[in-house]
């Protein structure tokens, strides 16, 4: 049994509601739960013990995990409250954190975020696709959690990411390499003779003119491509058996599979672990390393058994997906896509002295520090801590050097906070559009905000 939450929501549980066992034993059991961090900036979930029970609070990650040694799990789904509390813009000078009294509550409306469509967008753009590392954490050591197939957020995520990587590989052309090939040759010898196989295949069968040999060939039918084909078959089977799970993305994924499949037609899917462990990756084919790593996770997820791709109930390892990072990459990919001639002027995760800017635009006539905040507060207000952060980035010397600002140039660099707005946000993130649609944050000079439209699943539950 598990507890289900939406992103950034909480639930309070009383100890006497949990078990018919003694209250003291229940309290001791739930003392094993601890808050879990995803990284330095976000949590997977937060746990707070109360006098009569405890509170579980989801942060901005989605996923599934065990709650200590209780035998229960927490499932956080990608649903956002689009009608969030209003923050009064009159709060401008307070250094304190915003409290509940600072909010004006209005009716809620819950929409399920289409995180797979966001992932498709990110993986379709090479620049953002290269930044996906660390987006997902999977605990392969922990005991798997049994859930309904429709609740599985991990497998579709891995499958979509894998298909997009294979599509990029096929578009560039499959890598050729030397590989070992075994063949029973007639009246000739090539490479080395495999004595054991030769005796079985030829000597015992009186085929004295044949020789069983192993030699090297140069082509596409090597271990890496064989592995990619094997995982492609798993991914294809999974998608075909769970069409409803992918909704309107099913057709696009089928097109991707049909695009990739012909490239592997003449390639075997027989591959062993020994060959994969001894692969030396070529930097020119960096997509191969990512695809093989992802493919191993997919095969492990299905226990190397393709029949498990058809199951209605699945046992999935505990996992977490970093939604704030996915939102950053989504915004970055939309900017790259909308500004094809200025791609090199848009920098993701520009770093200096341990500081990482989400996006820096260094075009001579359009310079801006952009921070992507996966927070809905900005629809009707702002958070001062975030503004101080982005303004601090704009004052870093390395940032000013990147923008070719000399020491005599004391002009302020424009700052922009991008936030999710699933209904009225901007979809075209061209620099011209950003400049025209950005809204000033009145309490600050040259600090702006801009809502970005996010995809959501059409089936809506109003609460």
Coordinates of C-alpha atoms in Angstrom, one line a residue, residues 30-409:
X30 CA 7.6 5.3 11.1
X31 CA 10.6 6.7 12.9
X32 CA 12.7 5.0 10.2
X33 CA 11.4 7.4 7.5
X34 CA 13.7 10.3 6.7
X35 CA 13.5 13.2 4.2
X36 CA 15.3 12.4 0.9
X37 CA 17.2 14.9 -1.2
X38 CA 17.5 14.7 -5.0
X39 CA 20.3 17.3 -5.2
X40 CA 21.5 20.5 -3.5
X41 CA 18.5 22.4 -4.7
X42 CA 15.5 20.0 -4.4
X43 CA 14.1 17.1 -2.4
X44 CA 12.5 13.9 -3.5
X45 CA 10.1 14.3 -0.5
X46 CA 10.1 15.8 2.9
X47 CA 9.0 14.0 6.1
X48 CA 8.0 15.8 9.3
X49 CA 7.0 14.0 12.5
X50 CA 3.9 15.4 14.3
X51 CA 2.5 14.8 17.8
X52 CA -0.2 12.4 16.6
X53 CA 1.2 11.4 13.2
X54 CA 3.4 12.8 10.4
X55 CA 3.4 14.9 7.3
X56 CA 4.6 13.9 3.9
X57 CA 5.4 16.7 1.4
X58 CA 6.3 16.3 -2.2
X59 CA 8.8 18.7 -3.7
X60 CA 9.1 19.3 -7.5
X61 CA 10.3 15.8 -8.3
X62 CA 8.1 13.0 -9.5
X63 CA 8.8 9.3 -8.7
X64 CA 8.3 6.3 -6.5
X65 CA 10.1 5.3 -3.3
X66 CA 9.9 3.2 -0.2
X67 CA 9.1 5.0 3.1
X68 CA 11.8 3.7 5.5
X69 CA 11.1 0.2 6.7
X70 CA 7.3 0.6 6.9
X71 CA 6.6 -1.5 3.8
X72 CA 4.7 1.4 2.3
X73 CA 5.8 3.6 -0.6
X74 CA 5.3 7.2 -1.8
X75 CA 4.1 7.8 -5.3
X76 CA 4.4 11.4 -6.6
X77 CA 2.7 12.1 -9.9
X78 CA 3.2 15.0 -12.4
X79 CA 0.1 17.0 -11.6
X80 CA 0.2 20.8 -11.1
X81 CA -2.3 23.1 -9.5
X82 CA -2.8 25.7 -12.2
X83 CA -4.9 28.0 -10.1
X84 CA -2.3 28.6 -7.4
X85 CA -2.4 31.0 -4.5
X86 CA -1.9 34.7 -5.3
X87 CA 1.1 36.3 -3.8
X88 CA 0.6 40.0 -2.9
X89 CA 2.9 42.2 -5.0
X90 CA 2.9 44.7 -2.2
X91 CA 5.4 42.5 -0.3
X92 CA 8.6 44.1 -1.6
X93 CA 11.0 44.8 1.3
X94 CA 10.5 41.9 3.6
X95 CA 13.6 39.7 4.1
X96 CA 11.4 36.9 5.7
X97 CA 10.2 33.9 3.9
X98 CA 6.7 34.1 2.4
X99 CA 4.2 32.6 4.8
X100 CA 0.7 31.3 4.3
X101 CA -0.7 34.6 5.4
X102 CA 0.9 36.2 2.4
X103 CA -1.3 34.2 0.0
X104 CA -4.8 34.7 -1.2
X105 CA -6.3 31.3 -1.8
X106 CA -8.5 30.8 -4.8
X107 CA -10.1 27.6 -6.2
X108 CA -7.7 24.9 -7.4
X109 CA -7.6 23.2 -10.8
X110 CA -5.4 20.2 -11.2
X111 CA -3.9 19.3 -14.6
X112 CA -1.5 16.5 -15.3
X113 CA 1.7 17.7 -16.9
X114 CA 2.7 15.8 -20.0
X115 CA 6.3 15.1 -19.0
X116 CA 6.8 12.8 -21.9
X117 CA 6.0 15.5 -24.4
X118 CA 8.5 17.7 -22.6
X119 CA 11.1 15.0 -22.9
X120 CA 10.4 14.6 -26.6
X121 CA 10.9 18.3 -27.1
X122 CA 14.2 18.2 -25.2
X123 CA 15.6 15.1 -27.0
X124 CA 14.6 16.5 -30.4
X125 CA 17.2 19.3 -30.0
X126 CA 20.8 18.1 -30.0
X127 CA 22.1 20.9 -27.7
X128 CA 19.5 20.1 -24.9
X129 CA 19.7 16.3 -25.6
X130 CA 23.4 16.4 -24.6
X131 CA 22.5 17.8 -21.2
X132 CA 20.2 15.0 -20.0
X133 CA 22.7 13.2 -17.7
X134 CA 21.6 13.1 -14.1
X135 CA 18.0 13.8 -14.9
X136 CA 16.9 10.5 -13.4
X137 CA 18.0 8.6 -10.2
X138 CA 17.2 4.9 -10.1
X139 CA 17.8 2.7 -7.0
X140 CA 18.6 -0.7 -8.5
X141 CA 19.7 -2.1 -5.1
X142 CA 16.3 -1.5 -3.3
X143 CA 13.4 -4.0 -3.6
X144 CA 11.2 -3.2 -6.6
X145 CA 7.7 -1.7 -5.9
X146 CA 4.7 -3.4 -7.6
X147 CA 2.3 -0.9 -9.2
X148 CA -0.2 -0.7 -12.1
X149 CA 1.4 -0.3 -15.5
X150 CA -0.5 3.0 -16.0
X151 CA 1.2 4.4 -12.9
X152 CA 4.7 3.6 -14.2
X153 CA 6.4 6.9 -15.0
X154 CA 10.0 5.5 -15.2
X155 CA 9.7 3.0 -18.1
X156 CA 8.0 5.4 -20.6
X157 CA 10.6 8.0 -19.7
X158 CA 13.5 5.7 -20.4
X159 CA 11.9 4.3 -23.6
X160 CA 11.2 7.7 -25.1
X161 CA 14.7 8.9 -24.2
X162 CA 16.2 5.8 -25.8
X163 CA 14.3 6.0 -29.0
X164 CA 15.3 9.6 -29.5
X165 CA 19.0 8.7 -29.0
X166 CA 18.7 5.8 -31.5
X167 CA 17.0 8.1 -33.9
X168 CA 19.9 10.6 -33.7
X169 CA 22.3 7.7 -34.2
X170 CA 20.5 6.5 -37.3
X171 CA 20.3 10.0 -38.7
X172 CA 24.0 10.3 -38.5
X173 CA 24.6 6.8 -39.8
X174 CA 25.4 3.6 -37.9
X175 CA 29.0 3.3 -36.8
X176 CA 31.1 0.7 -38.6
X177 CA 33.7 -1.3 -36.7
X178 CA 35.8 -4.5 -36.8
X179 CA 34.0 -7.5 -35.4
X180 CA 34.6 -11.2 -35.2
X181 CA 32.7 -13.4 -37.6
X182 CA 32.5 -17.2 -37.6
X183 CA 31.9 -19.2 -40.8
X184 CA 32.3 -22.7 -42.1
X185 CA 34.4 -22.1 -45.2
X186 CA 34.8 -24.5 -48.2
X187 CA 38.3 -25.3 -49.5
X188 CA 39.9 -22.3 -47.8
X189 CA 41.1 -20.9 -44.5
X190 CA 40.6 -17.4 -43.2
X191 CA 41.7 -16.0 -39.9
X192 CA 42.0 -18.7 -37.3
X193 CA 40.6 -22.2 -37.2
X194 CA 38.2 -22.9 -34.3
X195 CA 39.3 -26.5 -33.7
X196 CA 36.5 -27.6 -31.4
X197 CA 33.8 -26.3 -33.8
X198 CA 35.7 -27.7 -36.8
X199 CA 35.7 -31.2 -35.3
X200 CA 31.9 -31.0 -34.5
X201 CA 30.8 -29.4 -37.7
X202 CA 33.1 -31.0 -40.2
X203 CA 35.3 -33.9 -39.0
X204 CA 32.5 -35.9 -37.3
X205 CA 30.3 -35.3 -40.4
X206 CA 33.0 -36.3 -42.9
X207 CA 33.1 -32.8 -44.4
X208 CA 36.8 -32.8 -45.0
X209 CA 36.9 -30.0 -47.5
X210 CA 35.3 -27.5 -45.0
X211 CA 37.1 -25.5 -42.3
X212 CA 35.4 -23.7 -39.4
X213 CA 37.1 -20.3 -39.1
X214 CA 36.9 -17.1 -37.1
X215 CA 38.0 -13.9 -38.7
X216 CA 37.5 -10.1 -38.5
X217 CA 35.2 -8.1 -40.7
X218 CA 34.6 -4.4 -41.0
X219 CA 31.0 -3.3 -41.0
X220 CA 27.9 -2.5 -39.0
X221 CA 27.1 -5.9 -37.5
X222 CA 29.2 -5.4 -34.4
X223 CA 28.4 -5.7 -30.7
X224 CA 27.2 -2.1 -30.2
X225 CA 24.7 -2.1 -33.0
X226 CA 23.5 -5.5 -32.1
X227 CA 22.8 -4.3 -28.6
X228 CA 20.9 -1.2 -29.9
X229 CA 18.8 -3.5 -32.0
X230 CA 18.0 -5.8 -29.1
X231 CA 16.8 -2.9 -26.9
X232 CA 14.9 -1.4 -29.8
X233 CA 12.9 -4.6 -30.0
X234 CA 12.0 -4.3 -26.3
X235 CA 11.1 -0.6 -26.7
X236 CA 8.9 -1.4 -29.7
X237 CA 7.1 -4.2 -28.0
X238 CA 6.5 -2.0 -24.9
X239 CA 5.0 0.8 -26.9
X240 CA 2.8 -1.4 -29.1
X241 CA 1.3 -3.1 -26.0
X242 CA 0.7 0.1 -24.1
X243 CA -0.7 2.5 -26.7
X244 CA -3.0 4.2 -24.2
X245 CA -0.1 5.0 -21.9
X246 CA 1.5 7.2 -24.5
X247 CA -1.7 8.9 -25.8
X248 CA -1.2 11.4 -28.6
X249 CA 2.5 10.6 -28.6
X250 CA 2.0 7.0 -29.7
X251 CA 1.9 7.9 -33.5
X252 CA 5.1 10.0 -33.2
X253 CA 6.9 7.2 -31.4
X254 CA 5.7 4.7 -34.0
X255 CA 7.2 6.9 -36.7
X256 CA 10.5 7.0 -34.8
X257 CA 10.5 3.2 -34.6
X258 CA 9.7 2.8 -38.3
X259 CA 12.5 5.3 -39.1
X260 CA 15.1 3.4 -37.0
X261 CA 14.1 -0.2 -37.8
X262 CA 15.3 -0.4 -41.5
X263 CA 18.8 0.6 -40.4
X264 CA 19.1 -2.5 -38.3
X265 CA 17.6 -4.9 -40.7
X266 CA 20.8 -6.7 -41.6
X267 CA 22.2 -6.6 -38.0
X268 CA 21.9 -9.5 -35.6
X269 CA 20.5 -9.0 -32.1
X270 CA 22.8 -11.6 -30.5
X271 CA 25.2 -9.9 -28.1
X272 CA 26.9 -11.0 -24.9
X273 CA 27.9 -9.0 -21.8
X274 CA 31.6 -9.7 -22.3
X275 CA 31.6 -7.8 -25.7
X276 CA 29.8 -4.8 -24.2
X277 CA 32.2 -4.6 -21.2
X278 CA 35.2 -4.3 -23.5
X279 CA 33.8 -1.6 -25.8
X280 CA 36.0 1.4 -26.3
X281 CA 33.9 4.4 -27.1
X282 CA 34.8 6.8 -29.8
X283 CA 34.3 10.5 -28.8
X284 CA 32.9 11.1 -32.3
X285 CA 30.1 8.7 -31.5
X286 CA 29.2 9.9 -28.0
X287 CA 25.5 9.1 -28.6
X288 CA 26.5 5.4 -28.5
X289 CA 27.8 5.6 -24.9
X290 CA 24.5 7.3 -23.8
X291 CA 22.3 4.9 -25.7
X292 CA 24.1 1.8 -24.5
X293 CA 23.9 3.0 -20.9
X294 CA 20.2 3.7 -21.2
X295 CA 19.6 0.4 -23.0
X296 CA 21.2 -1.5 -20.1
X297 CA 18.7 0.2 -17.8
X298 CA 15.8 -0.7 -20.0
X299 CA 16.8 -4.4 -20.2
X300 CA 17.4 -4.5 -16.5
X301 CA 14.0 -2.9 -15.9
X302 CA 12.4 -5.8 -17.9
X303 CA 14.7 -8.4 -16.3
X304 CA 16.0 -9.2 -19.8
X305 CA 12.6 -10.8 -20.6
X306 CA 10.7 -9.3 -23.5
X307 CA 7.4 -10.9 -22.3
X308 CA 7.4 -8.5 -19.3
X309 CA 6.8 -5.6 -21.8
X310 CA 3.2 -6.8 -22.0
X311 CA 2.4 -7.0 -18.3
X312 CA -0.4 -4.9 -16.7
X313 CA 1.3 -4.9 -13.3
X314 CA 4.9 -4.1 -13.1
X315 CA 7.6 -4.2 -10.4
X316 CA 9.7 -1.0 -10.8
X317 CA 12.8 0.1 -8.9
X318 CA 12.5 3.2 -6.8
X319 CA 13.2 6.3 -8.9
X320 CA 13.0 10.0 -9.1
X321 CA 12.8 12.4 -12.1
X322 CA 14.1 16.0 -11.6
X323 CA 11.3 18.1 -12.9
X324 CA 12.9 21.5 -12.3
X325 CA 15.9 20.3 -14.5
X326 CA 13.5 19.0 -17.1
X327 CA 11.8 22.4 -17.2
X328 CA 15.2 24.2 -17.6
X329 CA 16.1 21.9 -20.5
X330 CA 12.6 22.3 -22.0
X331 CA 12.9 26.1 -22.0
X332 CA 16.5 25.9 -23.3
X333 CA 15.4 23.6 -26.2
X334 CA 12.6 25.9 -27.1
X335 CA 15.0 28.8 -27.3
X336 CA 17.5 26.9 -29.4
X337 CA 14.7 25.8 -31.7
X338 CA 13.2 29.3 -32.1
X339 CA 16.6 31.0 -32.7
X340 CA 18.4 28.8 -35.3
X341 CA 20.8 31.6 -36.3
X342 CA 21.7 32.5 -32.7
X343 CA 22.2 29.0 -31.3
X344 CA 25.8 29.7 -30.3
X345 CA 24.8 32.9 -28.4
X346 CA 22.5 30.9 -26.1
X347 CA 24.5 29.1 -23.3
X348 CA 23.1 26.5 -21.0
X349 CA 24.6 26.1 -17.4
X350 CA 27.3 28.8 -17.9
X351 CA 29.5 28.2 -14.9
X352 CA 31.8 30.4 -12.9
X353 CA 33.3 29.8 -9.4
X354 CA 30.7 27.1 -8.6
X355 CA 27.8 29.2 -9.8
X356 CA 25.7 27.8 -12.7
X357 CA 23.4 30.1 -14.7
X358 CA 20.5 28.3 -16.3
X359 CA 20.7 30.3 -19.6
X360 CA 23.0 33.1 -20.7
X361 CA 22.2 35.0 -23.9
X362 CA 25.4 36.7 -25.3
X363 CA 24.1 38.2 -28.5
X364 CA 25.6 41.7 -28.9
X365 CA 22.2 43.4 -29.2
X366 CA 20.4 41.1 -26.8
X367 CA 22.2 40.2 -23.6
X368 CA 20.4 38.6 -20.7
X369 CA 20.8 36.3 -17.7
X370 CA 17.9 33.8 -17.5
X371 CA 16.9 31.7 -14.6
X372 CA 14.3 29.0 -15.1
X373 CA 12.1 28.5 -12.0
X374 CA 9.8 25.6 -11.9
X375 CA 7.4 27.5 -9.6
X376 CA 3.8 28.6 -10.3
X377 CA 4.1 31.6 -7.8
X378 CA 5.2 33.9 -10.6
X379 CA 1.8 33.8 -12.4
X380 CA 0.6 36.4 -9.8
X381 CA 3.7 37.5 -7.9
X382 CA 7.4 36.9 -7.3
X383 CA 9.8 35.5 -4.8
X384 CA 12.6 37.8 -3.6
X385 CA 15.2 35.1 -3.0
X386 CA 15.0 34.0 -6.6
X387 CA 15.4 37.6 -7.9
X388 CA 18.4 38.2 -5.6
X389 CA 19.9 35.1 -7.0
X390 CA 19.5 36.0 -10.7
X391 CA 20.6 39.6 -10.0
X392 CA 23.8 38.2 -8.3
X393 CA 24.6 36.1 -11.4
X394 CA 24.4 39.3 -13.5
X395 CA 27.1 40.9 -11.4
X396 CA 29.7 38.1 -11.8
X397 CA 32.8 39.3 -13.6
X398 CA 33.0 36.2 -15.7
X399 CA 29.5 36.8 -17.0
X400 CA 30.4 40.4 -17.9
X401 CA 33.5 39.2 -19.6
X402 CA 31.5 36.7 -21.6
X403 CA 29.2 39.5 -22.7
X404 CA 32.3 41.7 -23.6
X405 CA 31.4 44.3 -21.0
X406 CA 34.5 46.2 -20.0
X407 CA 35.0 47.6 -16.5
X408 CA 34.0 51.1 -17.6
X409 CA 30.7 49.8 -18.8

